[in-house]
Amino acid sequence: MKTKKILVLHGPNLNLLGYRELSLYGPLSLQKINTHLKKIAQKQKYTLLSYQSNVEGALVTKIQKWALKVDGILINPAAYTHTSIAIRDALLAVGIPTVEVHLSNIYKREPFRKHSLISDVVHGQVIGFGAKSYELGLEALIQTIERQRA
Ligand code: DQA
């Protein structure tokens, strides 16, 4: 049987996790988060591919190229959450199960962060739990994929 795959996408400045605004985003590096997610995925017989970029077009290209090869997408578009029609359009175009995650609670922050341009095209959001948002989001995504297959 074909191994199931999940693509985890991280937007701009998330490569600085562990250094940047620790009180908001927590002490864990992106590498640590990815390693932890890979282990969780493996236990459920999923392969996890992760990609971070500070460039909007690179994230769009990744979504386009990988959509046919993966079963779902876990995405934290970071600042592009609030600005990127291109990422929204790419997710709509590929139409595979997608879960949006944020480390911080974007609804408790500055007004410009309160709107996500992808919230209505994803299956759901997990926000405000630090690195745990990714873990919970991954579990929710796997459940969504499994339900679609049943
Ligand atoms: C973020 C929230 C965004 O508003 C911000 O630009 C980020 C991180 C989060 O995970 O809390 O870079 O997506």
Coordinates of N, CA and C and ligand atoms in Angstrom, one line a residue:
M1 N 0.8 -1.2 0.0 CA 0.0 0.0 0.0 C 0.9 1.3 0.0
K2 N 0.4 2.3 -0.8 CA 1.2 3.5 -0.9 C 1.3 4.2 0.5
T3 N 2.5 4.7 0.9 CA 2.5 5.4 2.2 C 1.8 6.8 2.0
K4 N 1.1 7.2 3.0 CA 0.4 8.4 2.9 C 1.4 9.6 3.3
K5 N 1.2 10.7 2.7 CA 2.1 11.8 2.9 C 1.4 13.1 3.3
I6 N 2.1 13.8 4.2 CA 1.6 15.2 4.5 C 2.7 16.2 4.3
L7 N 2.3 17.3 3.7 CA 3.2 18.4 3.5 C 3.0 19.5 4.6
V8 N 4.0 19.8 5.3 CA 3.9 20.9 6.3 C 4.6 22.1 5.8
L9 N 3.9 23.2 5.6 CA 4.4 24.5 5.1 C 4.5 25.5 6.2
H10 N 5.6 26.2 6.2 CA 5.9 27.2 7.2 C 6.2 28.5 6.4
G11 N 5.6 29.6 6.7 CA 5.8 30.9 6.0 C 6.9 31.7 6.6
P12 N 7.0 33.0 6.2 CA 8.1 33.8 6.5 C 8.4 34.0 8.0
N13 N 9.7 34.0 8.3 CA 10.2 34.3 9.7 C 10.0 33.1 10.7
L14 N 9.4 32.1 10.2 CA 9.3 30.9 11.1 C 10.6 30.1 11.2
N15 N 11.5 30.4 10.3 CA 12.9 29.9 10.4 C 13.6 30.5 11.7
L16 N 13.0 31.6 12.2 CA 13.6 32.2 13.4 C 13.0 31.7 14.7
L17 N 12.1 30.7 14.6 CA 11.5 30.3 15.9 C 12.6 29.8 16.8
G18 N 12.4 30.1 18.1 CA 13.4 29.8 19.1 C 14.3 31.0 19.4
Y19 N 14.2 32.1 18.5 CA 14.9 33.3 18.7 C 13.9 34.5 18.8
R20 N 12.9 34.3 18.0 CA 12.0 35.5 17.7 C 10.9 35.6 18.7
E21 N 10.7 36.7 19.3 CA 9.5 37.0 20.2 C 9.1 35.8 21.0
L22 N 10.0 35.4 21.8 CA 9.8 34.1 22.6 C 8.5 34.0 23.4
S23 N 8.1 35.2 23.9 CA 6.9 35.2 24.7 C 5.6 34.9 23.9
L24 N 5.7 35.2 22.6 CA 4.6 34.9 21.7 C 4.7 33.5 21.0
Y25 N 5.9 33.2 20.6 CA 6.0 32.0 19.7 C 6.7 30.8 20.4
G26 N 7.3 31.0 21.6 CA 7.8 29.9 22.4 C 9.3 29.6 22.0
P27 N 9.9 28.7 22.8 CA 11.3 28.5 22.7 C 11.8 27.5 21.7
L28 N 10.9 26.7 21.1 CA 11.3 25.6 20.2 C 11.7 26.1 18.9
S29 N 12.8 25.6 18.3 CA 13.2 25.9 17.0 C 12.3 25.2 16.0
L30 N 12.3 25.7 14.7 CA 11.5 25.0 13.7 C 11.9 23.6 13.5
Q31 N 13.2 23.4 13.6 CA 13.8 22.0 13.4 C 13.2 21.1 14.4
K32 N 13.2 21.6 15.7 CA 12.6 20.7 16.7 C 11.1 20.4 16.5
I33 N 10.4 21.4 16.1 CA 9.0 21.2 15.8 C 8.8 20.2 14.7
N34 N 9.6 20.4 13.6 CA 9.5 19.4 12.5 C 9.8 18.0 12.9
T35 N 10.9 17.9 13.7 CA 11.3 16.5 14.1 C 10.2 15.9 14.9
H36 N 9.6 16.6 15.8 CA 8.5 16.1 16.7 C 7.3 15.7 15.8
L37 N 7.0 16.5 14.8 CA 5.8 16.2 14.0 C 6.1 15.0 13.1
K38 N 7.3 14.8 12.7 CA 7.7 13.6 11.9 C 7.5 12.4 12.7
K39 N 7.8 12.4 14.0 CA 7.7 11.2 14.8 C 6.2 10.9 15.0
I40 N 5.4 11.9 15.2 CA 4.0 11.7 15.4 C 3.4 11.1 14.1
A41 N 3.8 11.7 13.0 CA 3.3 11.2 11.7 C 3.7 9.7 11.5
Q42 N 4.9 9.4 11.8 CA 5.4 8.1 11.5 C 4.6 7.0 12.3
K43 N 4.3 7.4 13.6 CA 3.5 6.5 14.4 C 2.2 6.1 13.7
Q44 N 1.7 7.0 12.9 CA 0.4 6.8 12.3 C 0.6 6.4 10.8
K45 N 1.8 6.0 10.5 CA 2.2 5.5 9.2 C 2.1 6.6 8.1
Y46 N 2.4 7.8 8.4 CA 2.4 8.9 7.5 C 3.9 9.4 7.3
T47 N 4.2 9.8 6.1 CA 5.5 10.4 5.9 C 5.3 11.9 5.9
L48 N 6.1 12.7 6.6 CA 5.9 14.1 6.7 C 7.0 14.8 5.9
L49 N 6.7 15.7 5.0 CA 7.6 16.5 4.3 C 7.5 18.0 4.8
S50 N 8.6 18.6 5.1 CA 8.4 20.0 5.6 C 9.2 21.0 4.8
Y51 N 8.6 22.2 4.7 CA 9.2 23.2 3.8 C 8.9 24.6 4.4
Q52 N 10.0 25.4 4.6 CA 9.8 26.8 5.0 C 10.3 27.7 4.0
S53 N 9.6 28.8 3.8 CA 10.1 29.8 2.9 C 9.7 31.2 3.3
N54 N 10.6 32.2 3.0 CA 10.2 33.6 3.3 C 9.7 34.2 2.1
V55 N 9.5 33.4 1.0 CA 9.0 33.9 -0.3 C 7.7 33.4 -0.7
E56 N 6.7 34.3 -0.9 CA 5.4 33.9 -1.2 C 5.3 32.9 -2.4
G57 N 5.9 33.3 -3.5 CA 5.8 32.5 -4.7 C 6.4 31.1 -4.5
A58 N 7.4 31.0 -3.7 CA 8.0 29.7 -3.4 C 7.0 28.8 -2.7
L59 N 6.2 29.4 -1.8 CA 5.2 28.6 -1.1 C 4.1 28.2 -2.1
V60 N 3.7 29.1 -3.0 CA 2.7 28.8 -4.0 C 3.1 27.6 -4.9
T61 N 4.4 27.7 -5.3 CA 4.9 26.7 -6.2 C 5.0 25.3 -5.5
K62 N 5.3 25.3 -4.2 CA 5.4 24.1 -3.4 C 4.0 23.5 -3.4
I63 N 3.0 24.3 -3.1 CA 1.6 23.8 -3.0 C 1.2 23.2 -4.4
Q64 N 1.5 23.9 -5.4 CA 1.1 23.4 -6.8 C 1.9 22.0 -7.1
K65 N 3.2 22.0 -6.8 CA 4.0 20.8 -7.2 C 3.7 19.6 -6.4
W66 N 3.4 19.8 -5.1 CA 3.2 18.7 -4.2 C 1.8 18.2 -4.0
A67 N 0.9 19.0 -4.5 CA -0.5 18.6 -4.2 C -0.9 17.3 -4.7
L68 N -0.3 16.9 -5.9 CA -0.7 15.5 -6.4 C 0.0 14.4 -5.7
K69 N 1.1 14.8 -5.0 CA 1.9 13.7 -4.3 C 1.6 13.5 -2.8
V70 N 0.8 14.4 -2.3 CA 0.5 14.3 -0.8 C -1.0 14.2 -0.6
D71 N -1.3 13.7 0.6 CA -2.7 13.5 1.0 C -3.3 14.7 1.7
G72 N -2.5 15.6 2.3 CA -3.0 16.7 3.0 C -1.9 17.7 3.3
I73 N -2.3 18.9 3.6 CA -1.4 20.0 3.9 C -1.7 20.6 5.3
L74 N -0.6 20.8 6.1 CA -0.7 21.5 7.3 C 0.1 22.8 7.1
I75 N -0.5 23.9 7.3 CA 0.1 25.2 6.9 C 0.0 26.3 7.9
N76 N 1.2 26.9 8.2 CA 1.2 28.1 8.9 C 1.8 29.2 8.0
P77 N 0.9 29.9 7.3 CA 1.5 30.9 6.3 C 2.1 32.1 7.0
A78 N 2.1 32.2 8.3 CA 2.7 33.3 9.0 C 2.1 34.6 8.5
A79 N 3.0 35.6 8.3 CA 2.4 36.9 7.9 C 1.6 36.9 6.6
Y80 N 1.9 35.9 5.7 CA 1.1 35.8 4.5 C -0.4 35.4 4.7
T81 N -0.6 34.9 6.0 CA -2.0 34.6 6.3 C -2.9 35.7 6.1
H82 N -2.4 36.9 6.4 CA -3.2 38.1 6.4 C -3.2 38.9 5.0
T83 N -2.3 38.4 4.1 CA -2.1 39.2 2.9 C -2.2 38.4 1.6
S84 N -2.0 37.1 1.7 CA -1.8 36.4 0.4 C -3.0 35.7 -0.3
I85 N -3.5 36.4 -1.3 CA -4.5 35.9 -2.1 C -3.9 34.7 -2.9
A86 N -2.6 34.8 -3.3 CA -2.0 33.8 -4.1 C -1.9 32.4 -3.4
I87 N -1.7 32.5 -2.0 CA -1.6 31.2 -1.3 C -3.1 30.7 -1.2
R88 N -4.0 31.5 -0.9 CA -5.4 31.1 -0.9 C -5.8 30.5 -2.2
D89 N -5.5 31.1 -3.3 CA -5.9 30.6 -4.6 C -5.2 29.2 -4.9
A90 N -4.0 29.1 -4.5 CA -3.3 27.8 -4.7 C -4.0 26.7 -3.9
L91 N -4.3 27.0 -2.6 CA -5.0 26.0 -1.8 C -6.4 25.6 -2.4
L92 N -7.1 26.6 -2.9 CA -8.4 26.4 -3.6 C -8.2 25.5 -4.8
A93 N -7.1 25.8 -5.6 CA -6.9 25.1 -6.9 C -6.6 23.7 -6.6
V94 N -5.8 23.3 -5.6 CA -5.4 21.9 -5.4 C -6.5 21.1 -4.7
G95 N -7.2 21.8 -3.8 CA -8.4 21.2 -3.1 C -8.1 19.9 -2.3
I96 N -7.0 19.8 -1.7 CA -6.8 18.7 -0.8 C -7.0 19.1 0.7
P97 N -7.2 18.1 1.6 CA -7.5 18.5 2.9 C -6.3 19.3 3.5
T98 N -6.7 20.4 4.1 CA -5.7 21.4 4.6 C -6.2 21.9 6.0
V99 N -5.2 22.0 6.9 CA -5.5 22.5 8.2 C -4.5 23.7 8.4
E100 N -5.0 24.8 8.9 CA -4.3 26.0 9.2 C -3.9 26.1 10.7
V101 N -2.6 26.4 10.9 CA -2.2 26.5 12.3 C -1.5 27.8 12.6
H102 N -1.6 28.3 13.8 CA -0.8 29.4 14.3 C -0.4 29.2 15.7
L103 N 0.9 29.6 16.0 CA 1.4 29.4 17.3 C 0.6 30.4 18.3
S104 N 0.4 31.6 17.8 CA -0.2 32.6 18.7 C -1.7 32.6 18.3
N105 N -2.5 33.2 19.2 CA -3.9 33.4 18.9 C -4.1 34.7 18.2
I106 N -4.2 34.6 16.9 CA -4.2 35.8 16.0 C -5.4 36.7 16.3
Y107 N -6.5 36.2 16.9 CA -7.7 37.0 17.2 C -7.5 37.9 18.5
K108 N -6.4 37.6 19.2 CA -6.1 38.4 20.4 C -5.0 39.4 20.2
R109 N -4.6 39.6 18.9 CA -3.5 40.4 18.7 C -3.9 41.7 17.9
E110 N -2.9 42.3 17.1 CA -3.2 43.5 16.4 C -4.4 43.3 15.5
P111 N -5.2 44.4 15.2 CA -6.3 44.2 14.3 C -6.0 43.6 12.9
F112 N -4.8 44.0 12.4 CA -4.4 43.5 11.0 C -4.2 41.9 11.0
R113 N -4.0 41.3 12.2 CA -3.8 39.9 12.3 C -5.1 39.1 12.4
K114 N -6.2 39.8 12.7 CA -7.4 39.2 13.0 C -8.1 38.5 11.8
H115 N -7.6 38.9 10.6 CA -8.2 38.3 9.4 C -7.3 37.3 8.7
S116 N -7.8 36.1 8.5 CA -7.0 35.1 7.8 C -7.6 34.9 6.4
L117 N -6.8 35.1 5.4 CA -7.4 34.9 4.0 C -7.6 33.5 3.6
I118 N -7.2 32.6 4.5 CA -7.4 31.1 4.1 C -8.4 30.4 5.0
S119 N -8.8 31.1 6.0 CA -9.6 30.4 7.1 C -10.9 29.8 6.5
D120 N -11.5 30.4 5.4 CA -12.7 29.8 4.8 C -12.4 28.8 3.7
V121 N -11.2 28.5 3.4 CA -10.9 27.5 2.4 C -10.2 26.3 3.0
V122 N -9.9 26.3 4.3 CA -9.3 25.1 4.9 C -10.3 24.3 5.7
H123 N -9.9 23.1 6.1 CA -10.9 22.3 6.9 C -11.1 22.9 8.3
G124 N -10.0 23.4 8.8 CA -10.1 24.0 10.2 C -8.9 24.7 10.6
Q125 N -8.9 25.4 11.7 CA -7.8 26.1 12.2 C -7.5 25.6 13.6
V126 N -6.2 25.5 14.0 CA -5.8 25.3 15.4 C -4.8 26.5 15.7
I127 N -5.2 27.3 16.7 CA -4.4 28.5 16.9 C -4.2 28.7 18.4
G128 N -3.1 29.4 18.8 CA -2.9 29.9 20.1 C -2.3 28.9 21.1
F129 N -1.9 27.8 20.7 CA -1.3 26.8 21.7 C 0.2 26.6 21.5
G130 N 0.9 27.6 20.9 CA 2.3 27.4 20.7 C 2.6 26.3 19.7
A131 N 3.7 25.6 20.0 CA 4.1 24.4 19.1 C 3.0 23.3 19.1
K132 N 2.2 23.3 20.2 CA 1.2 22.3 20.3 C 0.1 22.5 19.2
S133 N 0.0 23.7 18.7 CA -1.0 24.0 17.6 C -0.7 23.1 16.4
Y134 N 0.7 22.9 16.2 CA 1.1 22.1 15.0 C 0.7 20.6 15.3
E135 N 0.9 20.2 16.5 CA 0.6 18.8 16.9 C -0.9 18.5 16.8
L136 N -1.7 19.4 17.3 CA -3.1 19.2 17.3 C -3.6 19.3 15.9
G137 N -3.0 20.2 15.1 CA -3.4 20.4 13.7 C -3.1 19.1 12.9
L138 N -1.9 18.5 13.2 CA -1.5 17.3 12.4 C -2.5 16.2 12.7
E139 N -2.9 16.0 14.0 CA -3.8 15.0 14.4 C -5.2 15.2 13.7
A140 N -5.6 16.5 13.7 CA -6.9 16.8 13.0 C -6.8 16.5 11.5
L141 N -5.7 16.8 10.9 CA -5.5 16.6 9.5 C -5.6 15.1 9.2
I142 N -4.8 14.3 9.9 CA -4.8 12.9 9.7 C -6.2 12.3 9.8
Q143 N -7.0 12.8 10.9 CA -8.3 12.3 11.0 C -9.2 12.7 9.8
T144 N -9.0 13.9 9.3 CA -9.8 14.3 8.1 C -9.5 13.4 6.9
I145 N -8.2 13.2 6.7 CA -7.8 12.3 5.6 C -8.4 10.9 5.7
E146 N -8.3 10.3 6.9 CA -8.8 9.0 7.1 C -10.3 8.9 6.9
R147 N -11.0 9.9 7.4 CA -12.5 9.9 7.2 C -12.8 10.0 5.7
Q148 N -12.0 10.8 5.0 CA -12.3 10.9 3.5 C -12.1 9.5 2.8
R149 N -11.2 8.7 3.3 CA -10.9 7.5 2.7 C -11.9 6.4 3.1
A150 N -12.5 6.5 4.2 CA -13.4 5.5 4.8 C -14.7 5.3 3.9
Ligands
DQA1 C1 1.8 33.4 13.1 C2 0.9 34.7 13.3 C3 1.2 35.7 12.2 O1 0.3 36.8 12.4 C4 2.6 36.1 12.2 O2 2.9 37.0 11.2 C5 3.6 35.0 12.2 C6 3.3 33.8 13.0 C7 1.6 32.4 14.3 O3 2.0 31.3 14.1 O4 1.2 32.8 15.4 O5 4.7 35.1 11.7 O6 1.4 32.8 12.0

